[in-house]
Short mmCIF file of C-alpha atoms in Angstrom, two decimals:
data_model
loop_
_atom_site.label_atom_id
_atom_site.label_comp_id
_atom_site.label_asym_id
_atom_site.label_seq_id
_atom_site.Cartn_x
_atom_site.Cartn_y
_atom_site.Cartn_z
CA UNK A 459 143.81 108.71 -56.71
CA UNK A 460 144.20 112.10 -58.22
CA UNK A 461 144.18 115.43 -55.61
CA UNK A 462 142.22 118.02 -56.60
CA UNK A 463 143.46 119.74 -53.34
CA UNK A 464 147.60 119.90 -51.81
CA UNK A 465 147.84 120.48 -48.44
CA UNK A 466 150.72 122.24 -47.32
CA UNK A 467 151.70 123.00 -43.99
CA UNK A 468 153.97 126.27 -43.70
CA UNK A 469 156.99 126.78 -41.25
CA UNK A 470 157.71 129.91 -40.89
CA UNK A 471 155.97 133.64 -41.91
CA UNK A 472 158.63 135.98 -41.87
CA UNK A 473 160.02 137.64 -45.31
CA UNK A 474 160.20 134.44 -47.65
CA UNK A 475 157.05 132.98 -45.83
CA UNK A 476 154.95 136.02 -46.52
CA UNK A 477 156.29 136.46 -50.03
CA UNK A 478 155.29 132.38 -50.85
CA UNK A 479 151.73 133.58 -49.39
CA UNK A 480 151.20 136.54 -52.01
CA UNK A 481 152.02 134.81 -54.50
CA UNK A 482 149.78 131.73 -53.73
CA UNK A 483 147.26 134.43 -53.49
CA UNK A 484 147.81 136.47 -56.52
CA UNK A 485 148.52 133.67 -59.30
CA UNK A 486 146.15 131.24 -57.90
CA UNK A 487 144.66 130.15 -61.24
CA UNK A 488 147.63 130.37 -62.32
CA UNK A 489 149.70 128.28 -60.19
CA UNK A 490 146.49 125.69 -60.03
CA UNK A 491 146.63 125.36 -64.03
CA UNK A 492 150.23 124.65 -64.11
CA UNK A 493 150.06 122.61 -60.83
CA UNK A 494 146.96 120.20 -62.22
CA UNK A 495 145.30 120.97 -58.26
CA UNK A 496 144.77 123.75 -56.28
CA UNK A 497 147.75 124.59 -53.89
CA UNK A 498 146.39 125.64 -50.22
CA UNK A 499 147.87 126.36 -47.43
CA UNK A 500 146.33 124.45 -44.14
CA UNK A 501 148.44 125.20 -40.76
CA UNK A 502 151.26 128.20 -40.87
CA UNK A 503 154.00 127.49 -37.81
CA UNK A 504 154.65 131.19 -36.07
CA UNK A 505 156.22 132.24 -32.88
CA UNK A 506 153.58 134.65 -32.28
CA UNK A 507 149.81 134.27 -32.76
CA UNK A 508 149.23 138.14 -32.15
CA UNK A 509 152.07 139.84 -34.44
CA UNK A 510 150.64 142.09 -37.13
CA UNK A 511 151.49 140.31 -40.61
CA UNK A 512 152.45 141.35 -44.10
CA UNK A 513 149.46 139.39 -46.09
CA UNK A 514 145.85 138.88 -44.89
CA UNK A 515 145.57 135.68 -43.19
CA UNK A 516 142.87 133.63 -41.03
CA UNK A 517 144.47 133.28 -37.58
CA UNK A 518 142.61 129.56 -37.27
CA UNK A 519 145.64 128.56 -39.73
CA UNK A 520 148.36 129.59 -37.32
CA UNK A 521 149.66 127.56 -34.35
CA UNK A 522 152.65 127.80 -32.12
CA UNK A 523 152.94 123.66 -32.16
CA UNK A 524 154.93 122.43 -35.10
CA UNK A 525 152.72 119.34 -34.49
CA UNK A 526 149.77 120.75 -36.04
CA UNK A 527 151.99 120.25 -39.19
CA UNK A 528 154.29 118.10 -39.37
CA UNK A 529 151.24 115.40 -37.98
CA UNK A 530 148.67 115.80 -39.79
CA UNK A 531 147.99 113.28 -41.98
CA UNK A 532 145.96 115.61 -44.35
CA UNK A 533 149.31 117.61 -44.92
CA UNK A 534 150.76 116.80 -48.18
CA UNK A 535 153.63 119.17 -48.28
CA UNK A 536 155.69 120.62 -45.72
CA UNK A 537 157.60 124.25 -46.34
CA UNK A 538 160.33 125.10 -44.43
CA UNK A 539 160.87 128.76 -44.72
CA UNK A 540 162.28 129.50 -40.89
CA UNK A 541 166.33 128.83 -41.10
CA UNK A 542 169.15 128.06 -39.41
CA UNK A 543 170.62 124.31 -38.62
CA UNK A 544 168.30 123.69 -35.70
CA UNK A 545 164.75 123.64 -35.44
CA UNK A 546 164.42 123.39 -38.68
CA UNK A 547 166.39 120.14 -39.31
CA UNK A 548 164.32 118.28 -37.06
CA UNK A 549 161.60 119.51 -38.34
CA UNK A 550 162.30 117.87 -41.57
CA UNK A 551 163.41 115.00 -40.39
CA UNK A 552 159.82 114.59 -38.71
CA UNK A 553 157.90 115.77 -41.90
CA UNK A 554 159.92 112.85 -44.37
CA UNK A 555 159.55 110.71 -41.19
CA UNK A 556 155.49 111.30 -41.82
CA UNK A 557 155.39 110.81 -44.94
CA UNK A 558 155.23 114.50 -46.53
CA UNK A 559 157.46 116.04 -49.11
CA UNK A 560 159.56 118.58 -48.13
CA UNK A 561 160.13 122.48 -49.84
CA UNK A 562 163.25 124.27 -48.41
CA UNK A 563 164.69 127.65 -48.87
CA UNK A 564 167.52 127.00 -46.55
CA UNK A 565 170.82 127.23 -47.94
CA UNK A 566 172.75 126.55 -44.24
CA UNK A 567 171.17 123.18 -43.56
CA UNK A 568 171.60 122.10 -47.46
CA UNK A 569 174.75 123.05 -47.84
CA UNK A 570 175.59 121.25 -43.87
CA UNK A 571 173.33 118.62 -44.25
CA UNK A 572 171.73 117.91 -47.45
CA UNK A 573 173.26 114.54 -48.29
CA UNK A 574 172.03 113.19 -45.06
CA UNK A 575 168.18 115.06 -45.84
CA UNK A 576 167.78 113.46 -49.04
CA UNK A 577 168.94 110.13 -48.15
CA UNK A 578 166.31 110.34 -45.41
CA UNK A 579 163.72 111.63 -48.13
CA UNK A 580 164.91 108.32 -50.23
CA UNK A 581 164.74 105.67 -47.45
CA UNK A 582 160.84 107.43 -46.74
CA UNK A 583 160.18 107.62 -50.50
CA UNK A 584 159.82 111.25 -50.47
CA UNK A 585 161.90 113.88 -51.96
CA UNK A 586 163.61 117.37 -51.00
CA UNK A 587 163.04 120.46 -53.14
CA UNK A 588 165.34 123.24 -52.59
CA UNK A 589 165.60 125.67 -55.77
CA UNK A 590 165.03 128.81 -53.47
CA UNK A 591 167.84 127.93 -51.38
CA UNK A 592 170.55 129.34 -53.75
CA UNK A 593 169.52 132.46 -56.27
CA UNK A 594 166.20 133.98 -55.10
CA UNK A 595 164.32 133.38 -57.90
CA UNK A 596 166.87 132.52 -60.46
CA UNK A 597 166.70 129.19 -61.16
CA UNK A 598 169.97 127.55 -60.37
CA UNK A 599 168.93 123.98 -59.08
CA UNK A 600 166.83 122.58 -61.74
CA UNK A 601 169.00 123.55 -64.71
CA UNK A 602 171.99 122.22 -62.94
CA UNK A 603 169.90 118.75 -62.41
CA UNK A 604 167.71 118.73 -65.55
CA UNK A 605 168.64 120.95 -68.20
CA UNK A 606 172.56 121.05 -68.22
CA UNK A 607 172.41 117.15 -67.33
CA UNK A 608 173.90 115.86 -70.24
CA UNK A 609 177.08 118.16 -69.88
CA UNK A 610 180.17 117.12 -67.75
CA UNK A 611 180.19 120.51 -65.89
CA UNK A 612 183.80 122.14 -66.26
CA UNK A 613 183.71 125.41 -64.37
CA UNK A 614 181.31 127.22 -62.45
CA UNK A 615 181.43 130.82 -61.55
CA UNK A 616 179.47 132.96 -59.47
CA UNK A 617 178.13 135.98 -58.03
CA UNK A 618 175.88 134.15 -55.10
CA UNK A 619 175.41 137.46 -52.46
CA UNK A 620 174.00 140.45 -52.89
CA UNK A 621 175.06 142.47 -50.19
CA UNK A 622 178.34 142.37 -51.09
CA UNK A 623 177.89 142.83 -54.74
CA UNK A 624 175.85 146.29 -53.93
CA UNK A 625 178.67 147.03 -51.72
CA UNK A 626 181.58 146.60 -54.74
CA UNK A 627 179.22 148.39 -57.15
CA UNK A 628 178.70 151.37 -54.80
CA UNK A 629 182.42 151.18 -54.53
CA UNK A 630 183.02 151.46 -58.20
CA UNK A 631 180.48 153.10 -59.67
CA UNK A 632 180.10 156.03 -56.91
CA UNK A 633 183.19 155.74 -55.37
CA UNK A 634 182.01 155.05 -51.79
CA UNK A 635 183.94 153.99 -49.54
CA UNK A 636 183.85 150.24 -47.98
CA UNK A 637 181.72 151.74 -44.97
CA UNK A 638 180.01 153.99 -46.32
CA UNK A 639 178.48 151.21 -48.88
CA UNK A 640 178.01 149.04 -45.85
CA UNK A 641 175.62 151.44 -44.27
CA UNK A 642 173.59 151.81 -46.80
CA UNK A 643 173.21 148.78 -48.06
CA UNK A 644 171.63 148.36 -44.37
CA UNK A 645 170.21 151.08 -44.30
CA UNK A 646 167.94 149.55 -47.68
CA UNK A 647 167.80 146.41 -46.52
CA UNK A 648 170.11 144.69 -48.48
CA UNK A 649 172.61 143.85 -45.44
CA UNK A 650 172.03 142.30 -42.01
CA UNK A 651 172.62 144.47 -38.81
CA UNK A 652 174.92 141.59 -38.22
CA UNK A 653 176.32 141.18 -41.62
CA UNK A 654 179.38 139.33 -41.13
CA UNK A 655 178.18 136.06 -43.05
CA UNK A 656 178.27 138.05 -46.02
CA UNK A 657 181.45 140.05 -45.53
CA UNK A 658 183.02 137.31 -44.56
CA UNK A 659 181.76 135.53 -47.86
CA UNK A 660 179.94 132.67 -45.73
CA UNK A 661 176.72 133.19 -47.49
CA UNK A 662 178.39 132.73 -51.08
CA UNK A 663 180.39 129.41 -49.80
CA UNK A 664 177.19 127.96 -47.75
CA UNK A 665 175.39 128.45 -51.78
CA UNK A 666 178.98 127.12 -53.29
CA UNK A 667 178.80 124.07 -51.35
CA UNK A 668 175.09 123.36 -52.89
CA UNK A 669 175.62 124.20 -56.76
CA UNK A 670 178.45 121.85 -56.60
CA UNK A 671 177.26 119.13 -55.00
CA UNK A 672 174.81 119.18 -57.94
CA UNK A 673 177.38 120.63 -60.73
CA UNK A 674 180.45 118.10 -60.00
CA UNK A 675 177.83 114.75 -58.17
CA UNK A 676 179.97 115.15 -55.53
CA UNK A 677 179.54 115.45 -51.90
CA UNK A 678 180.74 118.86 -50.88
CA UNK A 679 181.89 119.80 -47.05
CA UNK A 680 181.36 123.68 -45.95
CA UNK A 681 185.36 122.94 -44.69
CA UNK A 682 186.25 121.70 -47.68
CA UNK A 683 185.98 125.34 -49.45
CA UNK A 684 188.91 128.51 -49.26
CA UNK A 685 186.84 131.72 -48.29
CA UNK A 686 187.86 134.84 -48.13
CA UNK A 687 185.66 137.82 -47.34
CA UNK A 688 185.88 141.62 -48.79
CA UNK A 689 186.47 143.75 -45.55
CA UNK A 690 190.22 143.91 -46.76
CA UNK A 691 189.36 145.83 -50.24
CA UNK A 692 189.54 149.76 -50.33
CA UNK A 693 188.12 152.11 -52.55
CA UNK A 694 191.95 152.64 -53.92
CA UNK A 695 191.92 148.61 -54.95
CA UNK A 696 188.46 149.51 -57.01
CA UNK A 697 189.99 152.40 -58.45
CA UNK A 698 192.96 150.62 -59.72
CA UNK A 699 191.31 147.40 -61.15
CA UNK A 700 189.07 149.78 -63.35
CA UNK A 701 192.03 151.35 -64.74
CA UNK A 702 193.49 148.08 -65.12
CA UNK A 703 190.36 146.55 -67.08
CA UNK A 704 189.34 144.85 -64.12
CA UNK A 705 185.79 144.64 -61.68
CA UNK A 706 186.48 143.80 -58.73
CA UNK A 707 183.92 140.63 -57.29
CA UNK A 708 182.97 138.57 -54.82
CA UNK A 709 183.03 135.30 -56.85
CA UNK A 710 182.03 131.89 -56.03
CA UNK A 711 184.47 129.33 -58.08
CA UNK A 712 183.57 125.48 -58.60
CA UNK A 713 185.88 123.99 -61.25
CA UNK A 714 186.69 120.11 -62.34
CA UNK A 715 190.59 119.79 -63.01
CA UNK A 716 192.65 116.79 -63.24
CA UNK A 717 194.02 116.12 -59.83
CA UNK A 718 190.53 117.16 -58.13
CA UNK A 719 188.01 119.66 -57.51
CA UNK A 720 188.93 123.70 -57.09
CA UNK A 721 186.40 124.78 -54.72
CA UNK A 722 186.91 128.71 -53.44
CA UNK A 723 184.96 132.19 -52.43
CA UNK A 724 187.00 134.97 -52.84
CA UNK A 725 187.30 138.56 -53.99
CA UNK A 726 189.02 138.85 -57.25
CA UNK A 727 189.66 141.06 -60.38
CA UNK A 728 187.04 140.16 -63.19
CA UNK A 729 187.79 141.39 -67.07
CA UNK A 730 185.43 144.25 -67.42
CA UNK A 731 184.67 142.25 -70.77
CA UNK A 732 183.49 139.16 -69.05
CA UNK A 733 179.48 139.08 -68.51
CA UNK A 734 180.04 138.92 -64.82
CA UNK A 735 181.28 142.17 -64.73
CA UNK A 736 177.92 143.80 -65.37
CA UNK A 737 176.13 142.40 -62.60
CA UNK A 738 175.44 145.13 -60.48
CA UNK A 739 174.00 146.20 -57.20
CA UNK A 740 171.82 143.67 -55.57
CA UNK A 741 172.03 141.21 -58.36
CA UNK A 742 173.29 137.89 -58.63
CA UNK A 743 174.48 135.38 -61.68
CA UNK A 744 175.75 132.48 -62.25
CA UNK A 745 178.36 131.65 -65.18
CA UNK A 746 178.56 128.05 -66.04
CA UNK A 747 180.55 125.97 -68.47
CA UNK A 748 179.69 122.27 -69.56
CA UNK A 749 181.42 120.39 -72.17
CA UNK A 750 178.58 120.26 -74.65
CA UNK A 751 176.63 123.53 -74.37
CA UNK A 752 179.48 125.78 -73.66
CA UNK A 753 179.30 129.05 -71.75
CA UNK A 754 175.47 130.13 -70.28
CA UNK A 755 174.83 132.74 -67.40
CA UNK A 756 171.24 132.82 -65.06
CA UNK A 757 171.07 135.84 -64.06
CA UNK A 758 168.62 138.12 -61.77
CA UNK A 759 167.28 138.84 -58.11
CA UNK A 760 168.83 136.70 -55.54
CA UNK A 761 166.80 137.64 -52.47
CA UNK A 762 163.78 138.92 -51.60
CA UNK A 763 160.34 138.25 -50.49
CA UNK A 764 159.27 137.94 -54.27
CA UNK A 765 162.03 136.59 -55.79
CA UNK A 766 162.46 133.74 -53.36
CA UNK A 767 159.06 132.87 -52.88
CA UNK A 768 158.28 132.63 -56.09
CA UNK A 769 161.53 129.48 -56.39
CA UNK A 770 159.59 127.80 -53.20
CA UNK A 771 156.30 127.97 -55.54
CA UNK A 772 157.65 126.62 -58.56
CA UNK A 773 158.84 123.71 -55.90
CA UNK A 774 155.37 123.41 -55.09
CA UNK A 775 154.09 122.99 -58.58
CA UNK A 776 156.29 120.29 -59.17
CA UNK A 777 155.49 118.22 -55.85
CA UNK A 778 151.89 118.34 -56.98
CA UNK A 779 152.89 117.35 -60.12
CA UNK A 780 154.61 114.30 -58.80
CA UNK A 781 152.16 113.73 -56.55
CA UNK A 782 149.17 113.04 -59.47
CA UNK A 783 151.32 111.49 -61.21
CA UNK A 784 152.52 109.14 -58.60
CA UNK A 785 156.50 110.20 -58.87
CA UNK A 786 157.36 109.61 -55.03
CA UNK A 787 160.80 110.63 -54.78
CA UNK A 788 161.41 112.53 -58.29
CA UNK A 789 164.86 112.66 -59.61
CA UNK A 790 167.61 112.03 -56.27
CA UNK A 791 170.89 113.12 -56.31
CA UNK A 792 172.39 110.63 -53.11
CA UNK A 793 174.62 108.70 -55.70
CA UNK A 794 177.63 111.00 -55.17
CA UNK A 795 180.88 110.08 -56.26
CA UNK A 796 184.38 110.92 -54.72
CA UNK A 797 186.24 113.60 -55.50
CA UNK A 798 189.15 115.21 -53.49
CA UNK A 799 189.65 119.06 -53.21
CA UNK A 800 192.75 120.69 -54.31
CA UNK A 801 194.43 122.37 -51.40
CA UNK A 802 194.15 126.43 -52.47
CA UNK A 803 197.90 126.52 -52.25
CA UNK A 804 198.08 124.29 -55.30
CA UNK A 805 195.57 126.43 -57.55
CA UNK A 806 196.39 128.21 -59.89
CA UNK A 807 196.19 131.74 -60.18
CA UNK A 808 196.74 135.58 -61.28
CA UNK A 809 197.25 138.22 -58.63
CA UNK A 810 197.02 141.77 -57.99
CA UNK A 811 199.36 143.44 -55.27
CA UNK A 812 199.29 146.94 -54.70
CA UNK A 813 202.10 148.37 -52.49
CA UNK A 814 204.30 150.79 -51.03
CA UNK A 815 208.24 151.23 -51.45
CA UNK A 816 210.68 153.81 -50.94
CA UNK A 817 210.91 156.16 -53.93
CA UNK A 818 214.37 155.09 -55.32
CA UNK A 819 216.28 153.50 -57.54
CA UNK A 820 216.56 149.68 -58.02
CA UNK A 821 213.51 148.93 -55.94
CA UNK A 822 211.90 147.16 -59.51
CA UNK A 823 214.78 145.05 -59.99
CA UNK A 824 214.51 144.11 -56.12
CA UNK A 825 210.66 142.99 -56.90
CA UNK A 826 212.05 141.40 -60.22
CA UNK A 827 214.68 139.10 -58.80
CA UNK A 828 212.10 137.56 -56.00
CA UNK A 829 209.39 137.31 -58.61
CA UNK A 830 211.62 135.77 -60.92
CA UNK A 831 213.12 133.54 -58.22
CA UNK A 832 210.04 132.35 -57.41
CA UNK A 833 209.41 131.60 -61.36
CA UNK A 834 206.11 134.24 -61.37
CA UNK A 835 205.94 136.19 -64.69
CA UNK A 836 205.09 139.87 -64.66
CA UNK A 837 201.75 141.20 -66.51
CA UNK A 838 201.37 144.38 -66.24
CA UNK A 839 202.59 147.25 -63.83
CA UNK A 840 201.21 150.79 -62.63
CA UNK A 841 203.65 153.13 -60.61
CA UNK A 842 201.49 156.22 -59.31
CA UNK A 843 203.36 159.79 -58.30
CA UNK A 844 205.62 159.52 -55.24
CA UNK A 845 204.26 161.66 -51.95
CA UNK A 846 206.79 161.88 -49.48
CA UNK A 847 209.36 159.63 -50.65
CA UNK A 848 207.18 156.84 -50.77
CA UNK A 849 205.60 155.15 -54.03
CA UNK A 850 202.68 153.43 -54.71
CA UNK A 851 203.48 150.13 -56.98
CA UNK A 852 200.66 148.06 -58.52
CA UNK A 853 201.62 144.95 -59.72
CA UNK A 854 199.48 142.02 -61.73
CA UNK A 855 200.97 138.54 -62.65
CA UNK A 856 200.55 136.02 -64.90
CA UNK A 857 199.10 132.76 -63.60
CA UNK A 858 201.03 130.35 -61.62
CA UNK A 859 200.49 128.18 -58.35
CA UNK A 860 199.60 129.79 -55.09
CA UNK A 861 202.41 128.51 -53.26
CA UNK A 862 204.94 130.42 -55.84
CA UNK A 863 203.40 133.62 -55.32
CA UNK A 864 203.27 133.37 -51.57
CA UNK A 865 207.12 132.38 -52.22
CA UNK A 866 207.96 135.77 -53.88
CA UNK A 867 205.58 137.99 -51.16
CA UNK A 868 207.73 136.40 -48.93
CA UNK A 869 210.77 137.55 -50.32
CA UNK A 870 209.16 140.70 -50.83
CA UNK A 871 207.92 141.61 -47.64
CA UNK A 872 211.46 141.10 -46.04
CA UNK A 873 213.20 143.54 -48.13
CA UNK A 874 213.85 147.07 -46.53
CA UNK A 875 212.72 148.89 -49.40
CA UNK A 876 209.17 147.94 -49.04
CA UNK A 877 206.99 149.68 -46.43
CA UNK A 878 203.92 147.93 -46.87
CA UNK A 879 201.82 145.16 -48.48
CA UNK A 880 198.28 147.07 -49.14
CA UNK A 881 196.59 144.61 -50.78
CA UNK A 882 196.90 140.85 -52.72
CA UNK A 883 194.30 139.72 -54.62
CA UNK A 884 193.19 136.94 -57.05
CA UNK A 885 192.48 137.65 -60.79
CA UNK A 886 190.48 136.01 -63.42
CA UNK A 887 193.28 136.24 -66.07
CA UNK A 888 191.59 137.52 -69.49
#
């Protein structure tokens, strides 16, 4: 029997809660056109009945008792909007375990435990919708399963966390400093108080682990990926790659190769010519290549009240979709195959390394003979003006396995004309 009404039942009301109540509010003929029913919210899970709230709401639709929701056999749809890997699992579990379909914006517990959701979804006959858990509201999830289906997915590179995007592009573009950017970037509200997740480049593997579970059909482990946070990268490194032809990023890399899967987070130098070198400030993208439609980017707002809220509503659409038209469990993606990641030492890879030697002669031969023994080919070179003896050296190599280049560092960090190793990074080779 067609619904004219979906119930949903809302957990959690703090930023992406509020922001899926405007916008149920402000596009509701809108929304209930492209939904085929109206969309309303029954029962809203809060912690506390009293708080003042962003968006007008009537306080007999909030309750401290998740039970309001997650039994109510008038519920349709349950939205889980609170995060972390606690609560909100079980909750879930108990809403597919009743029968209700499920809308997440949780990247942690997808990324942690998303095979074992949607199997659960599966053996209930339900289904898991999750496009606000990576992007905001770019749409990442549904192209990835729907429109870019047909492709084998080669490579997928990404620029998955704000905060430390605005923090690079303050870096470059007004030549803060790495703290400096960091305050105010909290200071707007685009970094935690705590923002180590994202520094640490966390966030962007927690997303990683999601897009290429989809990207590859592969079950992906948070363990399984390299990260590598920007906390190490000065305003001296930002300098440099610009006069190099380089951005520097916090990139997200997914990419199919013959002996297995490269799966990594890092900082690295970008080609300012490359698309992904214009994303600036708070925004994210996403550059994919598939084997039939090439190279495409999504691009756009990857947090916010808005932006995210309005992914979690285009969820909802579809679940009332699939509800009148009696799709249970939509399209599943539990049939994973097998794939084994390539250990990071066995990528391959470009790098940066800027450092400082004595100012004197034969110290480029010294760093030619344990590049060369190593078998890494030189790119390109910048030696700035020597203060006090000392000289800055910038070096950028071709690509060649990890392990090779650690060789050579090796080599060169023993040698008594070099004073220090400032900085080593990855590059995306033109």
């Amino acid at each position: 029997m067609r619904k004219e009404i979906i119930k949903v039942g809302l957990l959690g009301m703090g930023t992406v809660g509020s922001g899926v109540l405007k916008i149920l509010e402000m596009n509701r003929e809108q929304v209930k056109n492209r939904a085929g029913a109206a969309i309303e919210v029954k029962k809203i899970l809060v912690r506390d009945l009293h708080k003042k709230r962003p968006v007008n709401i009537d306080r007999q639709q909030l309750t401290t008792d998740p039970r309001d929701i997650l039994h109510d056999p008038e519920i349709d749809v349950v939205v889980e909007v609170i995060g972390g890997t606690g609560d909100s699992r079980r909750y879930i579990e108990e809403a597919l375990r009743h029968k209700k379909f499920v809308v997440t914006a949780n990247k942690d517990l997808m990324a942690t435990a998303g095979t074992d959701l949607l199997l659960l979804a599966r053996e209930h006959n339900r289904n898991i919708y999750y496009e606000a858990s990576v992007g905001g509201g770019i749409p990442l999830i549904r192209p990835l399963k729907h429109s870019l289906g047909a492709n084998r997915i080669i490579r997928l590179l990404g620029i998955i966390n704000g905060t430390t995007n605005y923090i690079l592009t303050k870096m470059s573009m007004e030549k803060m400093e790495f703290e400096t950017a960091l305050a105010e970037a909290q200071a707007r509200g685009f970094a935690e108080q705590d923002p180590s997740s994202d520094l640490e480049g966390k966030d962007a593997a927690y997303k990683l682990c999601i897009l290429a579970m989809l990207a590859f059909n592969c079950h992906v482990r948070f363990e399984d990926i390299y990260v590598q946070g920007i906390s190490g990268i000065s305003k001296r490194d930002v300098f440099y790659a610009g006069e190099l032809g380089f951005a520097i990023k916090l990139l997200a890399i997914g990419e199919e190769m013959e002996k297995g899967l490269a799966l990594k987070v890092h900082p690295a130098l970008i080609p300012l010519d490359h698309p992904l070198a214009s994303v600036y400030y708070e925004n994210n993208a996403l550059f994919v290549v598939g084997n039939a439609v090439g190279e495409t980017m999504f691009y756009g707002l990857g947090a916010g009240a808005l932006p995210t809220g309005s992914s979690v509503v285009a969820d909802l659409i579809d679940v009332a979709r699939n509800i009148n038209h009696q799709v249970e469990n939509g399209v599943m993606e539990t049939d994973f195959q097998a794939k084994s990641v390539v250990p990071i030492d066995e990528l391959p890879s470009a790098f940066y390394l800027r450092l400082q030697a004595v100012d004197q002669p034969g110290v480029f031969a010294r760093l030619a003979t344990a590049f060369g023994d190593a078998r890494v080919s030189l790119d390109m070179i910048l030696q700035k003006r020597s203060v006090g003896g000392m000289a800055e050296i910038v070096l950028v190599t071709h690509a060649v396995e990890e392990k090779s280049f650690n060789l050579a560092l090796e080599t060169i960090k023993s040698s008594p004309v070099i004073k220090k190793i400032n900085s080593v990074l990855r590059v995306i080779e033109k």
